[in-house]
Structure formats: C-alpha cells, structure tokens
PDB file of C-alpha atoms in Angstrom:
ATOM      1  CA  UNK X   1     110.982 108.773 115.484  1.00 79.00           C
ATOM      2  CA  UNK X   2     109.937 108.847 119.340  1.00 87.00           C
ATOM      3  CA  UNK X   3     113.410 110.073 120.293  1.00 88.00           C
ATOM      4  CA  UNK X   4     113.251 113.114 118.166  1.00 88.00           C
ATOM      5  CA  UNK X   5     109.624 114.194 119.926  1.00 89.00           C
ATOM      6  CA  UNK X   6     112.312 113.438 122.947  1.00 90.00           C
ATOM      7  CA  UNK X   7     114.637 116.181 121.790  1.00 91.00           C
ATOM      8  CA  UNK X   8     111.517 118.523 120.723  1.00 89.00           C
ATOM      9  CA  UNK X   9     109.600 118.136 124.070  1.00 91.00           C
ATOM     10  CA  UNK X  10     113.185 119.292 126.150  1.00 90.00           C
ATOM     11  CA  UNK X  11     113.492 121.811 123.442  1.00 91.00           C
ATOM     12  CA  UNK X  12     110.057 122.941 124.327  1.00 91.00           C
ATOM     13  CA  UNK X  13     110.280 123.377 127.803  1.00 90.00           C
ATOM     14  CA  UNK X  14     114.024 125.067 127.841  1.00 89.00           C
ATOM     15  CA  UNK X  15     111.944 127.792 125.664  1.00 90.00           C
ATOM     16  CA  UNK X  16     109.518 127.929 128.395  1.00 88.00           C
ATOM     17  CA  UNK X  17     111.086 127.617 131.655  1.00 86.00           C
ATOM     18  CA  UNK X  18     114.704 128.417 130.567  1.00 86.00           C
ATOM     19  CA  UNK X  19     117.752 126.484 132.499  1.00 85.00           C
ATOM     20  CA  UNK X  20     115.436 123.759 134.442  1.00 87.00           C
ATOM     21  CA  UNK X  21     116.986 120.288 134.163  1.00 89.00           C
ATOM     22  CA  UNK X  22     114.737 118.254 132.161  1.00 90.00           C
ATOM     23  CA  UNK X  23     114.591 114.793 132.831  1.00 89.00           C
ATOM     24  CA  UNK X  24     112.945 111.995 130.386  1.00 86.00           C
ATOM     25  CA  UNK X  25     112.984 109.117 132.811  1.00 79.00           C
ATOM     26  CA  UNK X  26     110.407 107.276 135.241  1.00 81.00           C
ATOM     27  CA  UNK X  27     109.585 110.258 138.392  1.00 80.00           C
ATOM     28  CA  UNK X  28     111.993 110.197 141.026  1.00 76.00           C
ATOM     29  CA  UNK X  29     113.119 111.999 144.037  1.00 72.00           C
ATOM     30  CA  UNK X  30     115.742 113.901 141.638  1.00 69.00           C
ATOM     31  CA  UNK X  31     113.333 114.825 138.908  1.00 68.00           C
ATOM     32  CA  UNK X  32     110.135 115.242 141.633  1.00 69.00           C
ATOM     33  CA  UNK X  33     112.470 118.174 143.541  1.00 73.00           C
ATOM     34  CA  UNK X  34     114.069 120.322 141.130  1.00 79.00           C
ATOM     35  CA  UNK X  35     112.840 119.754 137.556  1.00 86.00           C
ATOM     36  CA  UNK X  36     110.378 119.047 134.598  1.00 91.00           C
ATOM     37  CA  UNK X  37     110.263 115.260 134.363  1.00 90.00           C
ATOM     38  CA  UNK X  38     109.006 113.878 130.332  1.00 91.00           C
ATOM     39  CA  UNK X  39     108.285 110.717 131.568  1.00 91.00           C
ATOM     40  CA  UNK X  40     106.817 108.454 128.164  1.00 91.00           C
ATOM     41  CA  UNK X  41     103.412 106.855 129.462  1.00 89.00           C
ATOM     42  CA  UNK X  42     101.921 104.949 126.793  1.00 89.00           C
ATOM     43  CA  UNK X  43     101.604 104.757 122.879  1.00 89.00           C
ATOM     44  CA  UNK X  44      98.087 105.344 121.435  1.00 87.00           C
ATOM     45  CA  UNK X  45      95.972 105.185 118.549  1.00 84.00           C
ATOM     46  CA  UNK X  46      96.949 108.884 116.066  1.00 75.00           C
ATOM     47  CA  UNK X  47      93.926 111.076 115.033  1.00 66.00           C
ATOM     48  CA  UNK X  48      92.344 110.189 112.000  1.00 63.00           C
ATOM     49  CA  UNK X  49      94.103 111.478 108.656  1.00 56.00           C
ATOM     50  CA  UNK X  50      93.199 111.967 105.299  1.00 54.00           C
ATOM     51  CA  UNK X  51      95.301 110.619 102.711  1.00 53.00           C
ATOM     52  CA  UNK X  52      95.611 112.425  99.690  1.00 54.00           C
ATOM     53  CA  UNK X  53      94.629 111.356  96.109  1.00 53.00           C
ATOM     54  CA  UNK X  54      97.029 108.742  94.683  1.00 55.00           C
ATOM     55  CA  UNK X  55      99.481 108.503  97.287  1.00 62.00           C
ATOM     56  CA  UNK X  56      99.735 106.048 100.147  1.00 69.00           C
ATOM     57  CA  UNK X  57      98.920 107.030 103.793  1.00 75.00           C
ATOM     58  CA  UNK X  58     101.631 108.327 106.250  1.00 80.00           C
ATOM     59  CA  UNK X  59     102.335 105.600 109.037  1.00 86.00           C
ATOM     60  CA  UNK X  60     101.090 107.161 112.586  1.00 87.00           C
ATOM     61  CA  UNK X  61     100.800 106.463 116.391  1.00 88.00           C
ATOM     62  CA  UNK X  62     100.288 109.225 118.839  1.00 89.00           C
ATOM     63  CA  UNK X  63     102.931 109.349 122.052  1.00 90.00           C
ATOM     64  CA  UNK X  64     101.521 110.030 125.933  1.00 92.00           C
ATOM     65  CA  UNK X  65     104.185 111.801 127.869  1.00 93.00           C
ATOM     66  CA  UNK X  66     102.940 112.356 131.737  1.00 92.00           C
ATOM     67  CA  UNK X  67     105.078 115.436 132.765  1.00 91.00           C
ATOM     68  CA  UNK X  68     105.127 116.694 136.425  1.00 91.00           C
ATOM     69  CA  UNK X  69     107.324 120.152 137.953  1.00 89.00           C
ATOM     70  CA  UNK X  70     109.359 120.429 140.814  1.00 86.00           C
ATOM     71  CA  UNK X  71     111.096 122.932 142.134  1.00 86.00           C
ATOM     72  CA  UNK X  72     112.711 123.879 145.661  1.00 85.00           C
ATOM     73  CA  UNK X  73     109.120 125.274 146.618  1.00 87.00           C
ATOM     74  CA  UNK X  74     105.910 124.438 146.272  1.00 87.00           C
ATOM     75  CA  UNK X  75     104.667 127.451 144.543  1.00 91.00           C
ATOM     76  CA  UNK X  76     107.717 127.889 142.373  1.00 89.00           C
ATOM     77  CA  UNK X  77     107.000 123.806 141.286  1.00 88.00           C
ATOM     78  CA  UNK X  78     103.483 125.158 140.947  1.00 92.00           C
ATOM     79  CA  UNK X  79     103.925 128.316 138.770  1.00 92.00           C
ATOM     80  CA  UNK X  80     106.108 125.810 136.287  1.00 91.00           C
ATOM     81  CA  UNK X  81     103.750 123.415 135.888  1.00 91.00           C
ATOM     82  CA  UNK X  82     100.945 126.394 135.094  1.00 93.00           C
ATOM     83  CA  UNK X  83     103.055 127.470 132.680  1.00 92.00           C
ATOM     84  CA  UNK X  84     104.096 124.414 130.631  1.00 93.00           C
ATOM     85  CA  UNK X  85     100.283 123.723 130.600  1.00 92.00           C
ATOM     86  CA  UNK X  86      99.129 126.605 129.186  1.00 95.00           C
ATOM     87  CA  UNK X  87     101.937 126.632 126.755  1.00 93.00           C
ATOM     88  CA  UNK X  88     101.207 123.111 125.821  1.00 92.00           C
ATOM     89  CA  UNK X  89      97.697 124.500 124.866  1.00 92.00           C
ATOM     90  CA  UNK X  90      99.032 126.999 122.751  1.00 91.00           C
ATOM     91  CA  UNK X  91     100.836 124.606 120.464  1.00 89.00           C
ATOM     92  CA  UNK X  92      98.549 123.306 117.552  1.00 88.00           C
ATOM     93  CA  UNK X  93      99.844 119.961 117.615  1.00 86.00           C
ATOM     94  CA  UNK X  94      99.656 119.458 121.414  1.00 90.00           C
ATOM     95  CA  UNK X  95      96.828 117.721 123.054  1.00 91.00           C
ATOM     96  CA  UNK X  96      96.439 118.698 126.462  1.00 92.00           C
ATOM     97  CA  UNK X  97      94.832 115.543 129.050  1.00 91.00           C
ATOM     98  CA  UNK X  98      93.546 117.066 132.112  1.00 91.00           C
ATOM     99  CA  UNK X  99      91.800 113.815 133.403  1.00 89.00           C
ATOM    100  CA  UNK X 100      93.164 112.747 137.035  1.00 88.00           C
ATOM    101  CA  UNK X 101      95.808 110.162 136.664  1.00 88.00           C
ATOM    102  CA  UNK X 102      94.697 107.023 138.010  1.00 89.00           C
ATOM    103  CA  UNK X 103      96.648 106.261 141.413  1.00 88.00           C
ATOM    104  CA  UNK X 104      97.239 102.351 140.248  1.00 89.00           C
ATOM    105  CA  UNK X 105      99.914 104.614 137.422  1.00 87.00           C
ATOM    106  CA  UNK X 106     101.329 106.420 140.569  1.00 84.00           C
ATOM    107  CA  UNK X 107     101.775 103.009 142.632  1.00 87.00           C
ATOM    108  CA  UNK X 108     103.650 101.362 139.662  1.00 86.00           C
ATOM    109  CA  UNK X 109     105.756 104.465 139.532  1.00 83.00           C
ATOM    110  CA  UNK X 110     106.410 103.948 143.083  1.00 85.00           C
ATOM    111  CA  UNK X 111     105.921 107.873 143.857  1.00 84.00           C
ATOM    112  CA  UNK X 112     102.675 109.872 145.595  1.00 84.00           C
ATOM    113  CA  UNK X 113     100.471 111.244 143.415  1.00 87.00           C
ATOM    114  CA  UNK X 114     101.150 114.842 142.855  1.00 86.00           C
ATOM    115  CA  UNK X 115      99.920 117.725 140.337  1.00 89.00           C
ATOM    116  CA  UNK X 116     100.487 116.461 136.660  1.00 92.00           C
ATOM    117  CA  UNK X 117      98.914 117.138 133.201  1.00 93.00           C
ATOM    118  CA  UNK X 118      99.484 114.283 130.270  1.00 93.00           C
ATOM    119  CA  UNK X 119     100.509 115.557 126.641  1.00 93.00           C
ATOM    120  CA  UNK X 120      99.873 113.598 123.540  1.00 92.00           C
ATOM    121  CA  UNK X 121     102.088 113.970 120.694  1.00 90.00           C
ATOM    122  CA  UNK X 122     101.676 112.290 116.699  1.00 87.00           C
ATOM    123  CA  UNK X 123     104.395 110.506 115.139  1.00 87.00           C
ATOM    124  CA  UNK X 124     104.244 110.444 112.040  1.00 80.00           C
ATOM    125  CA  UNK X 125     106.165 108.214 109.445  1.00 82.00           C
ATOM    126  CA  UNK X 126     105.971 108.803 105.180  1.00 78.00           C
ATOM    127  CA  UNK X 127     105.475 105.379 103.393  1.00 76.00           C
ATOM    128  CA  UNK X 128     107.579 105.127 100.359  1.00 74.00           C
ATOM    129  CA  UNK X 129     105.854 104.916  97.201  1.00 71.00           C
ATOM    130  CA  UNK X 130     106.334 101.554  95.395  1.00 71.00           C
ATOM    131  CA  UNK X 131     108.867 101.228  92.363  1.00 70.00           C
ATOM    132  CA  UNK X 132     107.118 100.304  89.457  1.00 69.00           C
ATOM    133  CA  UNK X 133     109.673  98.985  87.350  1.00 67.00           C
ATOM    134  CA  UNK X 134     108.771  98.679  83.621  1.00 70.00           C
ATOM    135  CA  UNK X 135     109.509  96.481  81.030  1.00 64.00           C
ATOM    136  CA  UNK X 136     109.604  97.324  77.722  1.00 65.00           C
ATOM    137  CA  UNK X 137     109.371  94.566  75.258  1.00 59.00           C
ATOM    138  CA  UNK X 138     111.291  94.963  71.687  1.00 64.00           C
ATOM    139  CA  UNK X 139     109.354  93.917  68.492  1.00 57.00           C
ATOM    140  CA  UNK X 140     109.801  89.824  67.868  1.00 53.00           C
ATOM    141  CA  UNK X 141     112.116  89.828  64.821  1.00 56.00           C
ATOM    142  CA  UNK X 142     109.463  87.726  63.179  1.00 51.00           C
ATOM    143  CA  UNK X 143     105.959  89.379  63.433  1.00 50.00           C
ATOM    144  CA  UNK X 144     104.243  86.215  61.639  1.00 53.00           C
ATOM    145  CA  UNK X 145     105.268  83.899  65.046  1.00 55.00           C
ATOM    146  CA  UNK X 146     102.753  83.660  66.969  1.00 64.00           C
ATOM    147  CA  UNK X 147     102.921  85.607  70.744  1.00 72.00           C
ATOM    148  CA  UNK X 148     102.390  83.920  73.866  1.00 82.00           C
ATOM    149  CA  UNK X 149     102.892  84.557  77.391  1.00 85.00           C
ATOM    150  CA  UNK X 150     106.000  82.691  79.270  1.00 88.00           C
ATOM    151  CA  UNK X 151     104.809  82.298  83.092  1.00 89.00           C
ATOM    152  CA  UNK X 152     106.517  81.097  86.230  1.00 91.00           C
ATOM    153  CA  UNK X 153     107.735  81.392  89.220  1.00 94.00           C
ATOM    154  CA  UNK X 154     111.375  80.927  91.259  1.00 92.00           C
ATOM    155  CA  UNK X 155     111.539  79.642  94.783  1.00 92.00           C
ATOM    156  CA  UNK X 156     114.270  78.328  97.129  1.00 89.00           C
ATOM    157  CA  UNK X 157     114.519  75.280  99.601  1.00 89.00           C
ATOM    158  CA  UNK X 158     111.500  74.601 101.046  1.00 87.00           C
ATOM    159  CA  UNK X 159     109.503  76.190  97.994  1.00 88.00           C
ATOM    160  CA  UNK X 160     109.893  79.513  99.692  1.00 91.00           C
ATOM    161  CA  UNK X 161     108.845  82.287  97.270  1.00 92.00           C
ATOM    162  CA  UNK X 162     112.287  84.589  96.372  1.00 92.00           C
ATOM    163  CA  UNK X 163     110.515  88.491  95.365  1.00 93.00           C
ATOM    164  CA  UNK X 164     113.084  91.204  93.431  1.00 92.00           C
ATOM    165  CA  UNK X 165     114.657  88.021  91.546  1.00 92.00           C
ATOM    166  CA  UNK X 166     116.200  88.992  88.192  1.00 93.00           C
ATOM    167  CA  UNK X 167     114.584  86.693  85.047  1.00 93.00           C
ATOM    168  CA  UNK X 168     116.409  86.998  81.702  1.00 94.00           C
ATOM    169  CA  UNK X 169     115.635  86.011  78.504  1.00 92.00           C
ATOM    170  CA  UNK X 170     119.163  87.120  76.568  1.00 91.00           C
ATOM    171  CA  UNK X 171     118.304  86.406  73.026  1.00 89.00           C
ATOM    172  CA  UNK X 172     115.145  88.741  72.770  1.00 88.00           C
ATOM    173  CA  UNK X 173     116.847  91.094  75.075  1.00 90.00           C
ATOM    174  CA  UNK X 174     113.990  90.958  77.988  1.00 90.00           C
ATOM    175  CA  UNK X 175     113.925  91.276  81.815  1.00 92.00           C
ATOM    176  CA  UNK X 176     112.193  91.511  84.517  1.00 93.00           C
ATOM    177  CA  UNK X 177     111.541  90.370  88.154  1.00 94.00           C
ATOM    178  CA  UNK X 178     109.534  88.736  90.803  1.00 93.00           C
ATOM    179  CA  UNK X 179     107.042  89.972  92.630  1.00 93.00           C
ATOM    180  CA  UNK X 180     106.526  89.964  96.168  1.00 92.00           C
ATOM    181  CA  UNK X 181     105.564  85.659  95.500  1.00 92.00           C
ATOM    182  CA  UNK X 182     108.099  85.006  93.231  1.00 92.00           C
ATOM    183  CA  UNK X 183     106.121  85.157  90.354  1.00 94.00           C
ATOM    184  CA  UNK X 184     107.423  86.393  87.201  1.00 93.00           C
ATOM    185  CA  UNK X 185     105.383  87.202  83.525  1.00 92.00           C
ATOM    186  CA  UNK X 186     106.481  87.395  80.091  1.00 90.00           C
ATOM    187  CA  UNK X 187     103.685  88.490  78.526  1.00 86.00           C
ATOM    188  CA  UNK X 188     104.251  88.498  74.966  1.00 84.00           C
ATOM    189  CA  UNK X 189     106.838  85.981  73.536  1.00 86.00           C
ATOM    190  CA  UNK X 190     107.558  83.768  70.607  1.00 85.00           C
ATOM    191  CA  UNK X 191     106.723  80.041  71.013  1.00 83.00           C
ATOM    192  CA  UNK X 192     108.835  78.904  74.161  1.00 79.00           C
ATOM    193  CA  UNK X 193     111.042  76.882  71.903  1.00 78.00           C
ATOM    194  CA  UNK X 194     112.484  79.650  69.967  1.00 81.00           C
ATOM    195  CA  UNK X 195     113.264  82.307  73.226  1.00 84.00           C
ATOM    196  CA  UNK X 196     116.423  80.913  74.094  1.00 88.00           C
ATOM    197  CA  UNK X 197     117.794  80.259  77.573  1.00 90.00           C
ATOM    198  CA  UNK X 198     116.319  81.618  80.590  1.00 91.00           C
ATOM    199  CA  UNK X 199     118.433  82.835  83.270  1.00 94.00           C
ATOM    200  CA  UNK X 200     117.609  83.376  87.025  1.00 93.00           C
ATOM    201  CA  UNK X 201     119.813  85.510  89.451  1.00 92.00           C
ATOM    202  CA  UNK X 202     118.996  86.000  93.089  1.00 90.00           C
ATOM    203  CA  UNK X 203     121.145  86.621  96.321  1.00 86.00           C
ATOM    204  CA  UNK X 204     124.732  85.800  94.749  1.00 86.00           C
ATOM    205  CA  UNK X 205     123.384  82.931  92.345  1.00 89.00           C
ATOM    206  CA  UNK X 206     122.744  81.801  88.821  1.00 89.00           C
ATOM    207  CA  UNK X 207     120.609  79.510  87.555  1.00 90.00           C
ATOM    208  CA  UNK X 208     120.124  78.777  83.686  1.00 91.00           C
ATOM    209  CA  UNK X 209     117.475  76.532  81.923  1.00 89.00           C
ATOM    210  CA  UNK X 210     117.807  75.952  78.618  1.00 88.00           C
ATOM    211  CA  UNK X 211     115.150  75.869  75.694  1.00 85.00           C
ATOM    212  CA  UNK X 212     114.882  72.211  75.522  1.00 86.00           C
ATOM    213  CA  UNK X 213     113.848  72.394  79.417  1.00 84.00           C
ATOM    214  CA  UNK X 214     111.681  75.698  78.984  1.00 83.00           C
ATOM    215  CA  UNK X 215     109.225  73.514  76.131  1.00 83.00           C
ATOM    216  CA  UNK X 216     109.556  70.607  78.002  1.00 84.00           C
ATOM    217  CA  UNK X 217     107.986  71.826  81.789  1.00 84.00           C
ATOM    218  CA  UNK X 218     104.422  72.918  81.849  1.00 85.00           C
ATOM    219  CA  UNK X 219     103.669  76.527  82.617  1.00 84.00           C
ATOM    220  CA  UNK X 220     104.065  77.743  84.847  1.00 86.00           C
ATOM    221  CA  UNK X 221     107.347  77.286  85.066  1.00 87.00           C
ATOM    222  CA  UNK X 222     108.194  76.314  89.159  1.00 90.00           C
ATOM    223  CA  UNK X 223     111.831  76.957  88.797  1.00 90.00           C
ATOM    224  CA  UNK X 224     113.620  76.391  91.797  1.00 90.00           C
ATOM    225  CA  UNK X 225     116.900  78.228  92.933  1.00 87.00           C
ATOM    226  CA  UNK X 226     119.574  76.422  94.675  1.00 83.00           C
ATOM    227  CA  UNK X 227     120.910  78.979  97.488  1.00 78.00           C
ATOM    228  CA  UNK X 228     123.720  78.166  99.882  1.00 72.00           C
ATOM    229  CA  UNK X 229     122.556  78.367 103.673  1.00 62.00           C
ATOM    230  CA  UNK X 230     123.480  81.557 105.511  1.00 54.00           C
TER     231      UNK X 230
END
C-alpha cells in the first residue's frame, strides 16, 4: 500500500517539475543538490471516515512524507520547492504541513535544516466482507422424532480451538463448520442416537466418531483432532 503512494508521489512531481531526479530516501548531499527528495517521516492517525450502512469500515493510516528541493542554485532549488507546494495544495487529497520542522528531526537526519514543507497522504485498505456460509437442513425423514440440537466443538493438542473445520453428519446429509473457536451447531437433529457417524476434517485429517460415542459424551461434544506437528 505505502509503496504505491511511493510511485504516485514521483509520479506527481515528474508532472510538476518534469525530468528532476526524485529520490525517496533519508536527505543527503545527492538528493539536497540536485533533486526533490520524498523522504517517509512518520505514519499517523487517517481522518475520520464514515462507514456506510451495512458494510464494514475501510482499514486507514495517513503517511508523512518531509520533501525538500535542490537544485544547482539557490533560487532554482527555491522556485521548485514553491511550486511542488502550491501544487500539493491543489490536490484534494493532499494535506499541506507548514509547521517548522523541529531541528532534533534535522540532527537525526544528520543534515542542516533547510526550506521544507511535510505532505500527508491516506492509505486506505477495503476489509473483506465475511462469508456467511449457510446451511440448509433437509426435512428428518421421520417428522414424529423429536428435534434437538447436536453441539460441540473440535480442538487440537493443547485444546487449541481449530476455526473453518469441516463437521459432517453423512446419513442426514448435513454440514457445516467451525467458527472462529471451534465451535460447531447442529441445530435441529433427530435424537443423537439415530444421526449416524460424525466426521471431522481439518488441515489434511480425518477424524470419525461413531453413534455409540456421539450418545455416550455429554454435549457439548469436546472432540479433539489429532494433527501431526508441522
């Protein structure tokens, strides 16, 4: 994300001052002498958004570029870094920082303080929007059974939580998986006894319990899944 306001900013200022190297490193004698120098400052805090209805808000930081001018004059340096400011102020999505730049930022730069303006930048980064995945359950062959809700959920070693595990139940044709602590829900079933086997499937592996273990352990079911070591 940061490197393509990189390539935007150089963009930018080949628009505006044409063939002057542009350099994106720390100030030095090269940069201070005979070009535009993009040197990243700091990260910051991005303006506030709003979000719109229903969707999740964009990731965002703002990026502090200190950019100085040289040339091999001091006017022409001069008239280049008037011009980049007041073209930075054009752009809508530029903010312009005129404040002086503190000389403990010059020292640590190792250069003299000379004439500078700071630009801010947003970066901006979508957030996907969650996959819902759906279940759809299939009537119980015998509507008389009573329904009841099969529970549980699937860890590895050390009783770490596995999320996006697959959880079968073959007979009645059902599936589903975990959620982000493992946890998995059945919601309407026949009696446990009568579901068939459950299987279990997670990074590579297969784990089955049969219906005679399903009636036996209380719910909800901890089921843990052996998984080699990586």
């Amino acid at each position: 994300m940061i490197d393509e306001v990189d390539q935007r900013l150089k963009a930018w200022v080949g628009r505006i001052a044409g063939d002057v190297p542009v350099f994106l490193g720390v100030p030095d004698r090269e940069s201070l002498e005979r070009g535009v120098c993009l040197y990243l400052l700091e990260l910051g805090p991005p303006p506030p958004v709003r979000s719109g209805g229903g969707s999740r808000a964009p990731l965002q930081i703002s990026v502090c570029y200190l950019i100085t001018a040289g040339a091999e004059s001091p006017e022409r340096a001069h008239r280049l870094l008037g011009e980049l400011v007041f073209a930075a102020m054009e752009e809508a999505d530029f903010e312009v920082e005129l404040t002086p730049v503190p000389t403990t930022v010059w020292a640590g730069l190792r250069t003299a303080p000379r004439p500078c303006f700071r630009l801010r930048v947003s970066v901006r980064r979508e957030r996907a929007t969650p996959v819902i995945h759906r279940v759809l359950f299939p009537a119980v062959p015998q509507p008389t059974t009573p329904a009841e809700a099969l529970l549980g959920c699937v860890v590895g070693p050390g009783d770490v939580p596995i999320p996006g595990a697959l959880v079968e139940l073959p007979t009645l044709k059902l599936t589903t998986r975990t959620d982000a602590q493992g946890c998995f829900r059945f919601p309407r079933v026949p009696p446990v006894a009568t579901v068939g086997r459950l299987e279990v499937r997670a990074k590579g592996e297969l784990l089955e319990l049969g219906p005679e273990v399903l009636a036996a352990e209380p719910q909800p079911l901890l089921i843990r899944l052996p998984l080699k070591e990586e």
